[in-house]
Amino acid sequence: MQENTLSKPAALPQLPKSPTGIEGLDEITEGGLPKGRPTLICGSAGCGKTLMGIEFLVRGIQEYDEPGVLMAFEETGEELAANVASLGFDLKDLQERKMLRVDHVHVDRSEIEETGEYDLEGLFIRLGYAIDAIGAKRVVLDTIESLFSGFPNQAVLRSEIRRLFRWLKDRGVTTVITAERGDGTLTRQGLEEYVSDCVILLDNRVIDQITTRRLRIVKYRGSTHGTNEYPYLITEDGISVLPVTSLRLEHQVSNNIVSSGIPALDEMFGRRGFYQGSSVLITGTAGTAKTTLASAFAEKICQTGQRCLFFAFEESPQQLIRNMSSVSIDLEKHVRENRLRIEASRPTLNGLEQHLVTLHRLVKEFKPDAVVIDPITNLITVGNLSEVRSMLTRLIDFLKVSGITAFFTALVNGGVGRAEMTEEGVSSLVDTWISVRDLEGIGERNRGLSILKSRGMAHSNQVREFIVTDHGIELLDVVLGPTGIVTGAGRLTQQLEERAQALAAQQEAERRDRELERRRRMLEANIANLRTEFESVEEELRQISTHEQTRHEALVSGKQRITSANPPAPKAPDSGETGK
Amino acid sequence: MEPEPFPEFLDPAANGPEYVLHLYITGATVNSTRAVRNIKDICEQYLKGRYELLIVDIFQQPELAQQEDLIGVPTLIKLKPGLVRRLVGDLSNRDRVLKALGIEPADGAPGHE
């Protein structure tokens, strides 16, 4: 049983799909639109329905070699060609190459008089003829409901449109039908969504004066699909759907290290810098030199001959260059040498998605090795939290996939709750998180820097004080006071005290040395005295022993002389013993 | 199928007939045959000798469907006189057809209903 249910889906043939070639859409639909079946794209005005339809056709021709027919009810072929020319779609050329046929169906109520029973066979014949003429595999009908304005007989139209869908299915062409969104329903006529096998809803929403386009797959017969709302963009290359999950976390990683631009900061990382292609976040309250840190990083990137893209949401390029030159970070030189590009704009200039597009475009154009965004928190003004988060997720994903080191700064509100929490919650997305903050002591503020996390390498756990000097950022050596690390004036006092203590200790040591010397000399004198004393005693003793010996020798020689004059008699006990 | 030019004495303009009508049908479907019958009736009844009627089967000439911008079938296109008008349907609503063609029912023949 269990095994059966498990193995079944794999064994079943997949519904054949027709890839759209539209960036991101094929991922959400898991392969494309249902092949040989009709798909409805609905949405309100300005969503890009027609564009999506045309892109489906053009990509089909360019990438999958499937000719297509475009039946336009609202715009003429010339108008459409002009509209999409800016995206690089040359409809004229495709038509000449017999890969595309554009048929403009003109529906005008005033010209049409209903005089009895009729059907829409004319449309079928036109379509059939166009399909046969180029062997089309794809058809786009834009927008079929225009018929309703021209033909008052609803009953006929509805049945004929049903017949049209059936007929298209029988022809085996993959069809995209666009429809205007109705009130409370997906389409005005409430018909197309039921006869289509797949329904894609486009939405153009304005929140706080900012427009975001979103796409959702409402239904997809016979297939699983992504069910979320996905933001999409109309870019210079057509439609780009950006599913948050586009990254399957499979990107290549690099073992190379890039420097942060501050040697002492590098020292705090186990591998002396960040991994190339990783994302770095610097959070801090106002005035904690986040931009300076970011600029130092940008400068370092440029100094190593790499390219850096700097998005400044707060300062103009000139202002940034001037301010940074005050701390000896010369950005201008790198801008001149085209290794650094500063893109400054107000976040409110565009919607979030548009920012993303700009970024994508510039990254493709400039091919940077690192991207700096200063600060990401400003984007919050143009979107709500979840949107910003989702945008940043996609941004980080995109940069990671491209192997670009990302460096973000974020402003956090000090004092409110946990200062380490970034509002965007992006901290879980970044690989390295550095926190800079004010260390407020008695009567002064000092800047402290610490590493909160750094994926894939050891890092220092210290809060290092740093100062912004004329020569850039300097991290100061850790000074330990009686209650831990001390900073600012406290640090200076501590250093002074330590110096005084050291001096005192030195003097004490010198005094001890002198005392020792004295004692040594005294002892040495004593030793010399004792030695002379010993020598005299020794001399005396030696003399005594010499006298003794002389006396002894005289005694011995005297005895010998006596013995040689009287030889000894043989002993009696010896002979008696042998006689027994 | 049935162009019917009539002798010139009726029309002083002399550039063909007064009425030029094109009827586009799709083979022998119910609507198409009915439309053909209806238009022939009307022409014979009201426009005898003053019209040119062309009946086109777009099954045979599908390229005309796009060229003539056909959607509903059958379609009768009145090219002359006056403005071009399109009449969609089987032409069974005679009042509408006559009005659209600009024919006064009274002056043609008796018993217009």
PDB file of C-alpha atoms in Angstrom, chain B:
ATOM      1  CA  MET B   1     -21.617  32.504 -57.424  1.00  0.00           C
ATOM      2  CA  GLU B   2     -24.292  34.690 -58.784  1.00  0.00           C
ATOM      3  CA  PRO B   3     -23.191  38.006 -60.070  1.00  0.00           C
ATOM      4  CA  GLU B   4     -26.131  39.552 -61.806  1.00  0.00           C
ATOM      5  CA  PRO B   5     -25.301  42.666 -63.706  1.00  0.00           C
ATOM      6  CA  PHE B   6     -28.363  44.210 -65.170  1.00  0.00           C
ATOM      7  CA  PRO B   7     -28.740  46.218 -68.368  1.00  0.00           C
ATOM      8  CA  GLU B   8     -27.438  49.716 -68.121  1.00  0.00           C
ATOM      9  CA  PHE B   9     -30.611  51.683 -68.819  1.00  0.00           C
ATOM     10  CA  LEU B  10     -31.733  51.720 -65.186  1.00  0.00           C
ATOM     11  CA  ASP B  11     -28.574  53.176 -63.732  1.00  0.00           C
ATOM     12  CA  PRO B  12     -27.322  56.407 -65.198  1.00  0.00           C
ATOM     13  CA  ALA B  13     -24.134  56.287 -63.150  1.00  0.00           C
ATOM     14  CA  ALA B  14     -23.318  53.312 -65.332  1.00  0.00           C
ATOM     15  CA  ASN B  15     -20.503  52.133 -63.077  1.00  0.00           C
ATOM     16  CA  GLY B  16     -22.060  48.803 -62.345  1.00  0.00           C
ATOM     17  CA  PRO B  17     -25.161  48.096 -60.372  1.00  0.00           C
ATOM     18  CA  GLU B  18     -26.642  50.283 -57.643  1.00  0.00           C
ATOM     19  CA  TYR B  19     -26.332  47.657 -54.941  1.00  0.00           C
ATOM     20  CA  VAL B  20     -23.145  45.665 -54.401  1.00  0.00           C
ATOM     21  CA  LEU B  21     -23.558  42.954 -51.807  1.00  0.00           C
ATOM     22  CA  HIS B  22     -21.085  40.295 -50.677  1.00  0.00           C
ATOM     23  CA  LEU B  23     -22.376  37.409 -48.639  1.00  0.00           C
ATOM     24  CA  TYR B  24     -19.841  35.255 -46.834  1.00  0.00           C
ATOM     25  CA  ILE B  25     -21.064  31.832 -45.789  1.00  0.00           C
ATOM     26  CA  THR B  26     -19.564  28.658 -44.439  1.00  0.00           C
ATOM     27  CA  GLY B  27     -20.553  25.764 -46.669  1.00  0.00           C
ATOM     28  CA  ALA B  28     -23.984  24.326 -46.278  1.00  0.00           C
ATOM     29  CA  THR B  29     -24.617  25.006 -42.615  1.00  0.00           C
ATOM     30  CA  VAL B  30     -28.142  25.809 -41.520  1.00  0.00           C
ATOM     31  CA  ASN B  31     -27.413  29.479 -41.022  1.00  0.00           C
ATOM     32  CA  SER B  32     -25.628  29.760 -44.333  1.00  0.00           C
ATOM     33  CA  THR B  33     -28.307  28.179 -46.461  1.00  0.00           C
ATOM     34  CA  ARG B  34     -30.936  30.230 -44.697  1.00  0.00           C
ATOM     35  CA  ALA B  35     -28.961  33.398 -45.299  1.00  0.00           C
ATOM     36  CA  VAL B  36     -28.545  32.616 -48.973  1.00  0.00           C
ATOM     37  CA  ARG B  37     -32.257  31.989 -49.332  1.00  0.00           C
ATOM     38  CA  ASN B  38     -33.150  35.174 -47.444  1.00  0.00           C
ATOM     39  CA  ILE B  39     -30.856  37.493 -49.351  1.00  0.00           C
ATOM     40  CA  LYS B  40     -31.989  36.114 -52.657  1.00  0.00           C
ATOM     41  CA  ASP B  41     -35.590  36.699 -51.647  1.00  0.00           C
ATOM     42  CA  ILE B  42     -34.892  40.251 -50.596  1.00  0.00           C
ATOM     43  CA  CYS B  43     -32.927  41.089 -53.692  1.00  0.00           C
ATOM     44  CA  GLU B  44     -35.492  39.650 -56.001  1.00  0.00           C
ATOM     45  CA  GLN B  45     -38.309  41.333 -54.131  1.00  0.00           C
ATOM     46  CA  TYR B  46     -36.883  44.830 -53.670  1.00  0.00           C
ATOM     47  CA  LEU B  47     -33.828  45.256 -55.808  1.00  0.00           C
ATOM     48  CA  LYS B  48     -34.654  43.384 -58.933  1.00  0.00           C
ATOM     49  CA  GLY B  49     -32.233  44.386 -61.596  1.00  0.00           C
ATOM     50  CA  ARG B  50     -30.334  46.870 -59.417  1.00  0.00           C
ATOM     51  CA  TYR B  51     -27.937  44.656 -57.559  1.00  0.00           C
ATOM     52  CA  GLU B  52     -24.828  42.590 -57.699  1.00  0.00           C
ATOM     53  CA  LEU B  53     -24.656  39.766 -55.190  1.00  0.00           C
ATOM     54  CA  LEU B  54     -21.507  37.792 -54.571  1.00  0.00           C
ATOM     55  CA  ILE B  55     -21.749  34.733 -52.405  1.00  0.00           C
ATOM     56  CA  VAL B  56     -18.441  33.475 -51.071  1.00  0.00           C
ATOM     57  CA  ASP B  57     -17.861  30.221 -49.215  1.00  0.00           C
ATOM     58  CA  ILE B  58     -14.991  30.936 -46.859  1.00  0.00           C
ATOM     59  CA  PHE B  59     -14.422  27.261 -46.315  1.00  0.00           C
ATOM     60  CA  GLN B  60     -13.167  27.346 -49.865  1.00  0.00           C
ATOM     61  CA  GLN B  61     -11.264  30.609 -49.515  1.00  0.00           C
ATOM     62  CA  PRO B  62     -10.181  30.859 -45.909  1.00  0.00           C
ATOM     63  CA  GLU B  63      -7.677  33.635 -46.656  1.00  0.00           C
ATOM     64  CA  LEU B  64     -10.638  35.930 -47.308  1.00  0.00           C
ATOM     65  CA  ALA B  65     -11.755  35.571 -43.711  1.00  0.00           C
ATOM     66  CA  GLN B  66      -8.845  37.656 -42.495  1.00  0.00           C
ATOM     67  CA  GLN B  67      -8.858  39.942 -45.465  1.00  0.00           C
ATOM     68  CA  GLU B  68     -12.502  40.818 -44.965  1.00  0.00           C
ATOM     69  CA  ASP B  69     -12.168  40.786 -41.177  1.00  0.00           C
ATOM     70  CA  LEU B  70     -14.937  38.260 -40.689  1.00  0.00           C
ATOM     71  CA  ILE B  71     -15.915  37.078 -37.258  1.00  0.00           C
ATOM     72  CA  GLY B  72     -19.552  36.052 -37.268  1.00  0.00           C
ATOM     73  CA  VAL B  73     -20.841  34.017 -40.135  1.00  0.00           C
ATOM     74  CA  PRO B  74     -22.875  34.476 -42.236  1.00  0.00           C
ATOM     75  CA  THR B  75     -21.953  38.063 -42.907  1.00  0.00           C
ATOM     76  CA  LEU B  76     -23.421  40.240 -45.562  1.00  0.00           C
ATOM     77  CA  ILE B  77     -21.310  43.226 -46.516  1.00  0.00           C
ATOM     78  CA  LYS B  78     -23.021  46.052 -48.282  1.00  0.00           C
ATOM     79  CA  LEU B  79     -20.380  47.846 -50.291  1.00  0.00           C
ATOM     80  CA  LYS B  80     -22.699  50.135 -52.233  1.00  0.00           C
ATOM     81  CA  PRO B  81     -24.571  52.394 -51.963  1.00  0.00           C
ATOM     82  CA  GLY B  82     -23.478  54.623 -49.122  1.00  0.00           C
ATOM     83  CA  LEU B  83     -21.350  53.526 -46.250  1.00  0.00           C
ATOM     84  CA  VAL B  84     -20.084  50.007 -45.914  1.00  0.00           C
ATOM     85  CA  ARG B  85     -22.285  48.034 -43.545  1.00  0.00           C
ATOM     86  CA  ARG B  86     -21.938  44.601 -42.109  1.00  0.00           C
ATOM     87  CA  LEU B  87     -24.930  42.451 -41.422  1.00  0.00           C
ATOM     88  CA  VAL B  88     -24.210  39.455 -39.282  1.00  0.00           C
ATOM     89  CA  GLY B  89     -26.679  36.611 -39.082  1.00  0.00           C
ATOM     90  CA  ASP B  90     -28.922  34.571 -41.283  1.00  0.00           C
ATOM     91  CA  LEU B  91     -30.807  37.710 -42.433  1.00  0.00           C
ATOM     92  CA  SER B  92     -34.088  36.410 -41.156  1.00  0.00           C
ATOM     93  CA  ASN B  93     -34.946  39.679 -39.439  1.00  0.00           C
ATOM     94  CA  ARG B  94     -36.132  41.314 -42.619  1.00  0.00           C
ATOM     95  CA  ASP B  95     -36.947  44.709 -41.151  1.00  0.00           C
ATOM     96  CA  ARG B  96     -33.427  45.117 -39.910  1.00  0.00           C
ATOM     97  CA  VAL B  97     -31.928  43.918 -43.132  1.00  0.00           C
ATOM     98  CA  LEU B  98     -33.958  46.353 -45.173  1.00  0.00           C
ATOM     99  CA  LYS B  99     -33.179  49.200 -42.852  1.00  0.00           C
ATOM    100  CA  ALA B 100     -29.496  48.429 -42.917  1.00  0.00           C
ATOM    101  CA  LEU B 101     -29.494  48.190 -46.666  1.00  0.00           C
ATOM    102  CA  GLY B 102     -31.402  51.428 -46.921  1.00  0.00           C
ATOM    103  CA  ILE B 103     -34.407  49.952 -48.684  1.00  0.00           C
ATOM    104  CA  GLU B 104     -37.858  51.404 -48.089  1.00  0.00           C
ATOM    105  CA  PRO B 105     -40.141  48.398 -47.905  1.00  0.00           C
ATOM    106  CA  ALA B 106     -43.125  50.339 -49.288  1.00  0.00           C
ATOM    107  CA  ASP B 107     -41.643  51.453 -52.585  1.00  0.00           C
ATOM    108  CA  GLY B 108     -40.343  48.048 -53.572  1.00  0.00           C
ATOM    109  CA  ALA B 109     -43.213  45.639 -53.719  1.00  0.00           C
ATOM    110  CA  PRO B 110     -46.430  44.869 -51.929  1.00  0.00           C
ATOM    111  CA  GLY B 111     -46.609  42.697 -48.833  1.00  0.00           C
ATOM    112  CA  HIS B 112     -43.223  43.301 -47.326  1.00  0.00           C
ATOM    113  CA  GLU B 113     -43.843  41.037 -44.358  1.00  0.00           C
TER     114      GLU B 113
END
